[in-house]
Tab-separated table of C-alpha atoms in Angstrom:
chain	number	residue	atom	x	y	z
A	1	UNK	CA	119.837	-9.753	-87.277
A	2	UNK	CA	122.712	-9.432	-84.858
A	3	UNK	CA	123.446	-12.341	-82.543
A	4	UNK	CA	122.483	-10.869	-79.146
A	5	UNK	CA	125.362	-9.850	-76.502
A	6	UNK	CA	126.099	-9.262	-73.111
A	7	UNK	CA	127.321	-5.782	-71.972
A	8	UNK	CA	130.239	-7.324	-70.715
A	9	UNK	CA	131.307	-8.556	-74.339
A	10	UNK	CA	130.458	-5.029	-75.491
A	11	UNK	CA	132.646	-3.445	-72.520
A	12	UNK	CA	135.487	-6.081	-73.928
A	13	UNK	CA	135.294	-5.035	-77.616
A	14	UNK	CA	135.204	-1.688	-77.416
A	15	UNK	CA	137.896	-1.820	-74.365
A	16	UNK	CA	141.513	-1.743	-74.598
A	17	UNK	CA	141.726	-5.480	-76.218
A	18	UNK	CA	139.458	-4.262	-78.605
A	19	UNK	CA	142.274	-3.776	-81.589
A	20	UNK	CA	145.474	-5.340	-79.854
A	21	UNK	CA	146.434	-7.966	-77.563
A	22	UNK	CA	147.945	-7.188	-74.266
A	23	UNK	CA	151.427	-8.717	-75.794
A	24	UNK	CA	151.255	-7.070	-78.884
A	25	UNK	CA	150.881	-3.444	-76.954
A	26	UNK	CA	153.197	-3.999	-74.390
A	27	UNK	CA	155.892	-4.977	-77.170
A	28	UNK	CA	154.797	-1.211	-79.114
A	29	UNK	CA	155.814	0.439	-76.149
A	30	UNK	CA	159.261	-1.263	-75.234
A	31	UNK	CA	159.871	-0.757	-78.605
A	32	UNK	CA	158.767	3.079	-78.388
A	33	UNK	CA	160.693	3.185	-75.467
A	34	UNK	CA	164.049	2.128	-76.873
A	35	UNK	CA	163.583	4.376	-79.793
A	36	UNK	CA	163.457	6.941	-77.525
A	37	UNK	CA	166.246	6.065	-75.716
A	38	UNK	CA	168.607	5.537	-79.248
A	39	UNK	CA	167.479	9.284	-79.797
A	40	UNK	CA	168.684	10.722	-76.808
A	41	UNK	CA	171.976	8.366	-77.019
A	42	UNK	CA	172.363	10.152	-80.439
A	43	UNK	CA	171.776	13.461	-79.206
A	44	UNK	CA	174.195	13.077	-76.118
A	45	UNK	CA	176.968	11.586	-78.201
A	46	UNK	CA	176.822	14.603	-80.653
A	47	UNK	CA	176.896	17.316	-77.272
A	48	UNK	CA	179.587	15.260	-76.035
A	49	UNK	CA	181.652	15.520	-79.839
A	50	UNK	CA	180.763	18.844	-80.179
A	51	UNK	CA	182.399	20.337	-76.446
A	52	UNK	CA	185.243	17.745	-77.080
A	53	UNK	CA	186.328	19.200	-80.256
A	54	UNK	CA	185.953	23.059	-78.938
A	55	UNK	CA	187.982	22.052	-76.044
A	56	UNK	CA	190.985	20.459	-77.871
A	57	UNK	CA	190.911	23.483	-80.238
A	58	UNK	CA	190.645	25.834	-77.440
A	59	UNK	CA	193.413	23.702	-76.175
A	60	UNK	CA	195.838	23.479	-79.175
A	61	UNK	CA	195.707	27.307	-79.871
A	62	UNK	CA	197.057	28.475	-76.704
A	63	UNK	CA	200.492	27.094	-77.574
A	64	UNK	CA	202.053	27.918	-74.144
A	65	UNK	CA	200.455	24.257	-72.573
A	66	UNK	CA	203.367	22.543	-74.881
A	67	UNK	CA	206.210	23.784	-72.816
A	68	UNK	CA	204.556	23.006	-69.591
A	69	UNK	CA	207.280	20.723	-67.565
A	70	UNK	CA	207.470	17.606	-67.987
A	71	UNK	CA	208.400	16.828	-64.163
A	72	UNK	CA	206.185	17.806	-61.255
A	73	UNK	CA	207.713	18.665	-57.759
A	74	UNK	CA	206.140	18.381	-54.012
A	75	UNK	CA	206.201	22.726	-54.147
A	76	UNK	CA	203.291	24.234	-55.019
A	77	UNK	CA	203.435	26.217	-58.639
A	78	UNK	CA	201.229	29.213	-58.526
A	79	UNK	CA	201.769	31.766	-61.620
A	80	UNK	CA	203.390	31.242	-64.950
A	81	UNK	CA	204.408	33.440	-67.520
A	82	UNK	CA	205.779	32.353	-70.473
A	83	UNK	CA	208.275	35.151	-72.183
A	84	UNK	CA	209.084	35.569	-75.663
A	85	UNK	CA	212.083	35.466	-77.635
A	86	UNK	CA	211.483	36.627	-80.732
A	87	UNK	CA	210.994	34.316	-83.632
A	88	UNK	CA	213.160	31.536	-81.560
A	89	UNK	CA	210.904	28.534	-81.593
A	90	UNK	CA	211.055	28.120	-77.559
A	91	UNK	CA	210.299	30.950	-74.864
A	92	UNK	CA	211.800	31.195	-71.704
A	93	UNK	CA	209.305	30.280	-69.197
A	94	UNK	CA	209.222	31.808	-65.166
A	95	UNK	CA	207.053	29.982	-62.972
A	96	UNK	CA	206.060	31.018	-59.247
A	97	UNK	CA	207.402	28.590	-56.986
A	98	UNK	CA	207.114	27.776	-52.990
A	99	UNK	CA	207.883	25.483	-50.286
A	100	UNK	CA	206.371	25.209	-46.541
A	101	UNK	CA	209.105	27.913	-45.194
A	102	UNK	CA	210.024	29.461	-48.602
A	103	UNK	CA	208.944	31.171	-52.076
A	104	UNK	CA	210.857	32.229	-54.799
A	105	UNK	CA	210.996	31.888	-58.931
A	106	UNK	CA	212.184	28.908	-61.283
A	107	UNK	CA	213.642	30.010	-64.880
A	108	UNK	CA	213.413	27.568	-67.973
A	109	UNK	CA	215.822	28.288	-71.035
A	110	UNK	CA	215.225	25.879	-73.433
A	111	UNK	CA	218.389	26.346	-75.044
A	112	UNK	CA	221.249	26.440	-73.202
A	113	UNK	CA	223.788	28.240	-75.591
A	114	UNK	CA	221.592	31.309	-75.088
A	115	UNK	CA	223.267	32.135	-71.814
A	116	UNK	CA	226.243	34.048	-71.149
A	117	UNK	CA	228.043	35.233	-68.391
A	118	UNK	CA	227.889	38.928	-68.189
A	119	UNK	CA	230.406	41.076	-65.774
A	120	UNK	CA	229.976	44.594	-64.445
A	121	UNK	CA	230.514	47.444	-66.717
A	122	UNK	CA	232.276	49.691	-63.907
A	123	UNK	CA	235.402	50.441	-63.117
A	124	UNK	CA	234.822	50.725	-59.260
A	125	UNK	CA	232.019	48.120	-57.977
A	126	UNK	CA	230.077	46.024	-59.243
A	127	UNK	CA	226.637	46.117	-61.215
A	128	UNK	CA	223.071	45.533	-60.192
A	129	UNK	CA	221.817	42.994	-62.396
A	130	UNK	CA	219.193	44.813	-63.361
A	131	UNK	CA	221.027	47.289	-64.790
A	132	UNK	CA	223.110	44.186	-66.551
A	133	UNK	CA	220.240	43.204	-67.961
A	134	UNK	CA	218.751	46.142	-69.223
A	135	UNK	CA	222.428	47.477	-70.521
A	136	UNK	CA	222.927	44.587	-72.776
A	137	UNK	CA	219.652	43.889	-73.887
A	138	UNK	CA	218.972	40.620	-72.211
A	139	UNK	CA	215.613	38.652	-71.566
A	140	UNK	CA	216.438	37.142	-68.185
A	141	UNK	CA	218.989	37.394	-65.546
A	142	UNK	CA	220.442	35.717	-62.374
A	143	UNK	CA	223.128	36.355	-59.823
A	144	UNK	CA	226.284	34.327	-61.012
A	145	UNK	CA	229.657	33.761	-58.856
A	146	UNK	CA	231.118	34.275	-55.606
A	147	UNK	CA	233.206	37.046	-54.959
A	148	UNK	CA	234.766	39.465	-52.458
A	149	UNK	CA	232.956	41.636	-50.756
A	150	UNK	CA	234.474	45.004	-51.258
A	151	UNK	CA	233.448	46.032	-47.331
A	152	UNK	CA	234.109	42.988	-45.857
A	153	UNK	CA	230.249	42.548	-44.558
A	154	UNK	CA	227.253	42.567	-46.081
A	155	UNK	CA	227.908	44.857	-49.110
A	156	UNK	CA	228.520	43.713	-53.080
A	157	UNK	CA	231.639	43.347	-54.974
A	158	UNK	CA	233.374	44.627	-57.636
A	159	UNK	CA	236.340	40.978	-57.569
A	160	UNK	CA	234.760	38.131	-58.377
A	161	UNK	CA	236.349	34.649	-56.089
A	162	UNK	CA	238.256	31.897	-58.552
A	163	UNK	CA	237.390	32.699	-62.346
A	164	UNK	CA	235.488	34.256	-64.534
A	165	UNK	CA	234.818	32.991	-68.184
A	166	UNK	CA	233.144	34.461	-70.943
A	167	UNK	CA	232.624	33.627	-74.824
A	168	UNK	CA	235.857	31.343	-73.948
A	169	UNK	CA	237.634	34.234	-72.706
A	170	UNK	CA	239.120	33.773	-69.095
A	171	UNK	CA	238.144	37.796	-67.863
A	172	UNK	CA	239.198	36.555	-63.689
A	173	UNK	CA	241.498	34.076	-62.422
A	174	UNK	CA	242.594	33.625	-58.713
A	175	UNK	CA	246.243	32.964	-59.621
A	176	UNK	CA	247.197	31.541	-55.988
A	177	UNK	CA	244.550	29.047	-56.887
A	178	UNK	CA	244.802	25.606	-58.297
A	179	UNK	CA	241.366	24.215	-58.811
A	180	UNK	CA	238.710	26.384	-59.318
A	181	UNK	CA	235.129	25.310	-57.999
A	182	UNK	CA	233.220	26.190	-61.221
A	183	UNK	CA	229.535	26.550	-62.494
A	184	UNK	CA	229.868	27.170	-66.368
A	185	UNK	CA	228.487	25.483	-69.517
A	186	UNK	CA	230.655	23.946	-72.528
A	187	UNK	CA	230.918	24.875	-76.363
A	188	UNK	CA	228.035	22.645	-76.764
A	189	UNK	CA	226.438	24.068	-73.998
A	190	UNK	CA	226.567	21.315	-71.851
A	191	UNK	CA	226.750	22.299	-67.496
A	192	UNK	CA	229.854	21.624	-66.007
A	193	UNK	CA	230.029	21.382	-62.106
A	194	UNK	CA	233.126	21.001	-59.990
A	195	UNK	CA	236.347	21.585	-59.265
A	196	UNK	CA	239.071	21.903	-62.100
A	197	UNK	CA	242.273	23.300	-63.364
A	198	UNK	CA	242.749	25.882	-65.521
A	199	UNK	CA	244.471	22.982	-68.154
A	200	UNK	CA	241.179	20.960	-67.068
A	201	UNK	CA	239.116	23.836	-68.040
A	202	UNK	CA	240.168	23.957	-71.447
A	203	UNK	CA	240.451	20.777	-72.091
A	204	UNK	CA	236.607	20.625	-71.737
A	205	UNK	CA	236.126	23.940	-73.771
A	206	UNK	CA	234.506	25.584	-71.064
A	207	UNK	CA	232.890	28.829	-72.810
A	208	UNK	CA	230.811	30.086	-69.764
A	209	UNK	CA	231.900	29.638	-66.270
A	210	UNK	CA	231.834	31.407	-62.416
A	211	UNK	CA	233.216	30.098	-59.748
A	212	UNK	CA	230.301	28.556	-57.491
A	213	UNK	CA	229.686	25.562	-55.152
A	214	UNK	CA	228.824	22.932	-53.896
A	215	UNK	CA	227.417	20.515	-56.468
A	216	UNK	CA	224.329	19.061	-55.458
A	217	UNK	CA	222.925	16.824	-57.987
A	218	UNK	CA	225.527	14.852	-59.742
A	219	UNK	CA	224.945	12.212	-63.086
A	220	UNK	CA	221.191	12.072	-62.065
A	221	UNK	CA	222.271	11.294	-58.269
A	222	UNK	CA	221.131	13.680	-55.296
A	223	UNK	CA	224.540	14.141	-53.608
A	224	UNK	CA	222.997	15.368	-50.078
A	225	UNK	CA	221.748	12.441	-48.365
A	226	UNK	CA	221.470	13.110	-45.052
A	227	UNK	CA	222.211	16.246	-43.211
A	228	UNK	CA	223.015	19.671	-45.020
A	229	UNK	CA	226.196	21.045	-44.212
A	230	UNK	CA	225.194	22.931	-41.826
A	231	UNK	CA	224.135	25.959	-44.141
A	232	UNK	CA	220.777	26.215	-42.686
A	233	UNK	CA	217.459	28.405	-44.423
A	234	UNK	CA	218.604	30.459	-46.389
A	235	UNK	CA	218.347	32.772	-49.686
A	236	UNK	CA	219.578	30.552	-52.670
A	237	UNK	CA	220.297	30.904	-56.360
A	238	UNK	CA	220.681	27.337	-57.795
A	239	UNK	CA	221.264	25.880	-61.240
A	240	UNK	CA	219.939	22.506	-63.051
A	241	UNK	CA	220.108	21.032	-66.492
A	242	UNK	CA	217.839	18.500	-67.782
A	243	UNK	CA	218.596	15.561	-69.951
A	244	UNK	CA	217.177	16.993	-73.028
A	245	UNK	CA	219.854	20.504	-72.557
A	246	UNK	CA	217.494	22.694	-71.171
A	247	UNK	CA	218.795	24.739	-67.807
A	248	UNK	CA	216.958	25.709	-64.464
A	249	UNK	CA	217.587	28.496	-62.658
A	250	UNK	CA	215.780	28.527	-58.964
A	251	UNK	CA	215.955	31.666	-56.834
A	252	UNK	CA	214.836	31.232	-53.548
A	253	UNK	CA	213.226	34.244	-51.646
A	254	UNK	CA	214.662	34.307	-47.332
A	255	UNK	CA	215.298	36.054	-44.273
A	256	UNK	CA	212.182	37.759	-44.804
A	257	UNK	CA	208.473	36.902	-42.924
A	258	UNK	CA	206.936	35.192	-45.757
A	259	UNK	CA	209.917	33.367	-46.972
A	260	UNK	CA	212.670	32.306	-44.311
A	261	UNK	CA	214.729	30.581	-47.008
A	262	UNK	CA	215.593	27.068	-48.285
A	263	UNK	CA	218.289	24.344	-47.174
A	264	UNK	CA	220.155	23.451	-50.132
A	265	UNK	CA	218.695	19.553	-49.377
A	266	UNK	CA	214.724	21.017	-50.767
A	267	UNK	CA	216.901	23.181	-53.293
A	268	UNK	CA	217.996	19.722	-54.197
A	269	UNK	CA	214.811	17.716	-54.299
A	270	UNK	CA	212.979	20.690	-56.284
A	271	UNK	CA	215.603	20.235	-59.131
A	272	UNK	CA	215.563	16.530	-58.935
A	273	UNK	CA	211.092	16.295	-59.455
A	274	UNK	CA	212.098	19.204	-62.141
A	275	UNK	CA	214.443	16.399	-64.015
A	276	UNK	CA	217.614	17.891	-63.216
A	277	UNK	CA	220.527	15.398	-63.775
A	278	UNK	CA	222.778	17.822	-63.222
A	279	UNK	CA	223.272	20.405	-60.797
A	280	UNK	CA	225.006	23.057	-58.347
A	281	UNK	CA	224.279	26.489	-56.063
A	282	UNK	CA	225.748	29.551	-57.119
A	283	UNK	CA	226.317	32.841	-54.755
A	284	UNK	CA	223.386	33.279	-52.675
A	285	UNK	CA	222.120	35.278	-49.604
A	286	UNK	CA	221.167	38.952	-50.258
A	287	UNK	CA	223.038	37.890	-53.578
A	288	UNK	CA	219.961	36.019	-54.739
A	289	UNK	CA	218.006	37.567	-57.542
A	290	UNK	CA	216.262	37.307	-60.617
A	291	UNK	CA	215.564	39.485	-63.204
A	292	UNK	CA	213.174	39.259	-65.934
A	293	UNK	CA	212.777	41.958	-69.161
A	294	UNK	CA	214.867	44.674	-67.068
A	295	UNK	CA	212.568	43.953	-63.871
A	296	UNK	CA	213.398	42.245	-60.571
A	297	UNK	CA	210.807	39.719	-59.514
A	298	UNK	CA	212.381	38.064	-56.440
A	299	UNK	CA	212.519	40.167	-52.943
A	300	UNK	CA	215.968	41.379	-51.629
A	301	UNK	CA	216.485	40.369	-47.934
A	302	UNK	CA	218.403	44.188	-47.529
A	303	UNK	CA	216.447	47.471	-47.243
A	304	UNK	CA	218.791	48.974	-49.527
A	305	UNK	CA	217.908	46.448	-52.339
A	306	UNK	CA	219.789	44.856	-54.627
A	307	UNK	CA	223.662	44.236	-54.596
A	308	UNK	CA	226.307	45.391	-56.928
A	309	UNK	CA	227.984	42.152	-58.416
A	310	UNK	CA	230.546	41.630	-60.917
A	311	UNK	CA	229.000	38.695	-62.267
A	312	UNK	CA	225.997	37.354	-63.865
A	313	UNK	CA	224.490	34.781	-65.875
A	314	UNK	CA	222.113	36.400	-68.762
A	315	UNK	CA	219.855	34.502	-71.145
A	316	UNK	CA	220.209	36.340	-74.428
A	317	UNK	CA	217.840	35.935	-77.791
A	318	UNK	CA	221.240	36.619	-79.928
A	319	UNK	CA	223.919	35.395	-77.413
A	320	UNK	CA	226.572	35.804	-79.807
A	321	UNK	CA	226.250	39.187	-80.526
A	322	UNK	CA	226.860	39.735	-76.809
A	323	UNK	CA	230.474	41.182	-76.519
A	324	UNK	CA	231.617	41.306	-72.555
A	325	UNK	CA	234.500	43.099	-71.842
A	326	UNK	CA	236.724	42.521	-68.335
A	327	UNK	CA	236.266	45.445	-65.850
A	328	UNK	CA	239.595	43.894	-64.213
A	329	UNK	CA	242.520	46.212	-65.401
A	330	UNK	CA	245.315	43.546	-64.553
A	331	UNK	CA	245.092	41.139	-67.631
A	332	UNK	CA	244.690	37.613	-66.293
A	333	UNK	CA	247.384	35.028	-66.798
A	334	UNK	CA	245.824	31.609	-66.068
């Protein structure tokens, strides 16, 4: 016969401490609990994998992001567009650029060698460089040299100032002048900035050159420290190389509303964040242009629109192949 007991012993063995002891189920369910959390550690890490690796493929097929610069600079950069070149491994890349009082375009070649001065193709003025661009076949384009204005105001030029030098050829020279200020690129395709003699000139095997000035960025150096020659906002066409070859070309938008223009001290200090050891203006003002796959992206400051030039410098896929011929009829004699 069973032993008599109390309904509170009942109550107790059929309760919750009936199978287990309060220990043993309070150690199931921490360890319930941490298996739970193990599975949902699990199941984040293999989310987090998974977006990772569609990210960095995503990433890695859109090959433009390798040719991002390098350098970053105080101006804001808006749009990019990367241009091809054919089966060249390196595009030419044109990037939106703007300052508090200014806006305007930057230029990338990645290879130097590609770029050529090109002069006009008339007899009587000079050449838009548009039509420069789109005569010869070229991907990009800038305004180059100085060089009289044929009115005496405002107007373009069919005489370029100091020299002109293409494919090693001199087309110009200035023969009252001794040293020519000069913006122009070597054999190796190395930028040359200054003032030289003709002897100079060949000496370094200058293939490319216009006459342009001042140098601003010199050996690595900012050369305008404090003031700016008085030369005030303005439109601007500049030119940088980097240490590893490659060349900028800035064109700065001004005189206009949205974009008054630059000093050449922020031309400066945008080509020194880009990396530019080396570097100098070339013509500016209503000169100032750029021209990419036969179509002007910067604004001209004139109603009329662009200027007629005699020079510019155009970045070619086969540069090379690229003869340029001298408009001038009197054969120079450096």
């Amino acid at each position: 016969m069973e032993p008599f007991k109390p309904d509170w012993y009942r109550r107790l063995q059929s309760g919750p401490f009936s199978q287990k002891t309060f220990t043993q189920r309070s150690m199931l369910a921490v360890e319930e609990r941490v298996k739970q959390t193990n599975l949902s550690r699990i199941r984040l890490t293999r989310i987090t994998s998974a977006v990772i690796l569609a990210a960095v493929i995503a990433i890695l097929s859109f090959s433009p992001w390798k040719y991002v610069f390098e350098a970053r600079h105080a101006a804001e950069l808006t749009e990019k567009q990367v241009l091809s070149r054919g089966e060249a491994e390196e595009p030419v890349m044109v990037e939106d650029i703007s300052g508090e009082h200014w806006k305007g375009k930057m230029l990338l070649v990645p290879d130097p060698t590609s770029i050529r001065v090109v002069t006009t193709s008339k007899q009587e003025s000079g050449e838009r460089i548009t039509d420069m661009v789109r005569r010869t076949g070229a991907i990009a384009g800038v305004n180059a040299g100085h060089y009289v204005k044929s009115d005496g105001g405002s107007g373009g030029g069919l005489l370029p100032s100091g020299v002109v030098v293409s494919d090693g050829r001199v087309l110009f020279v200035d023969k009252d002048t001794k040293k020519y200020p000069i913006a122009g690129f070597t054999n190796e395709g190395s930028l040359v900035i200054g003032s030289y003699t003709m002897d100079e000139l060949k000496d370094m095997q200058i293939k490319e050159a216009v006459s342009a000035f001042p140098r601003i960025i010199a050996n690595g150096k900012p050369l305008i420290t404090g003031g700016d020659y008085h030369w005030g906002q303005n439109p601007r066409t500049a030119i940088g190389q980097k240490a590893d070859g490659s060349v900028i070309f800035v064109v700065i938008e001004g005189r206009q509303s949205n974009s008054l223009g630059a000093t050449l001290k922020e031309v400066q200090d945008l080509l020194i964040d880009q990396g530019a050891i080396n570097a100098g203006l070339l013509g500016g003002g209503a000169s100032s242009e750029m021209v990419i796959q036969g179509e002007l992206v910067t604004h001209s400051p004139q109603e009329s629109g662009e200027m007629e030039l005699p020079t510019g410098f155009l970045v070619f896929e086969k540069p090379d192949e690229v003869k340029v011929d001298s408009p001038w009829t009197e054969p120079p004699t450096p």
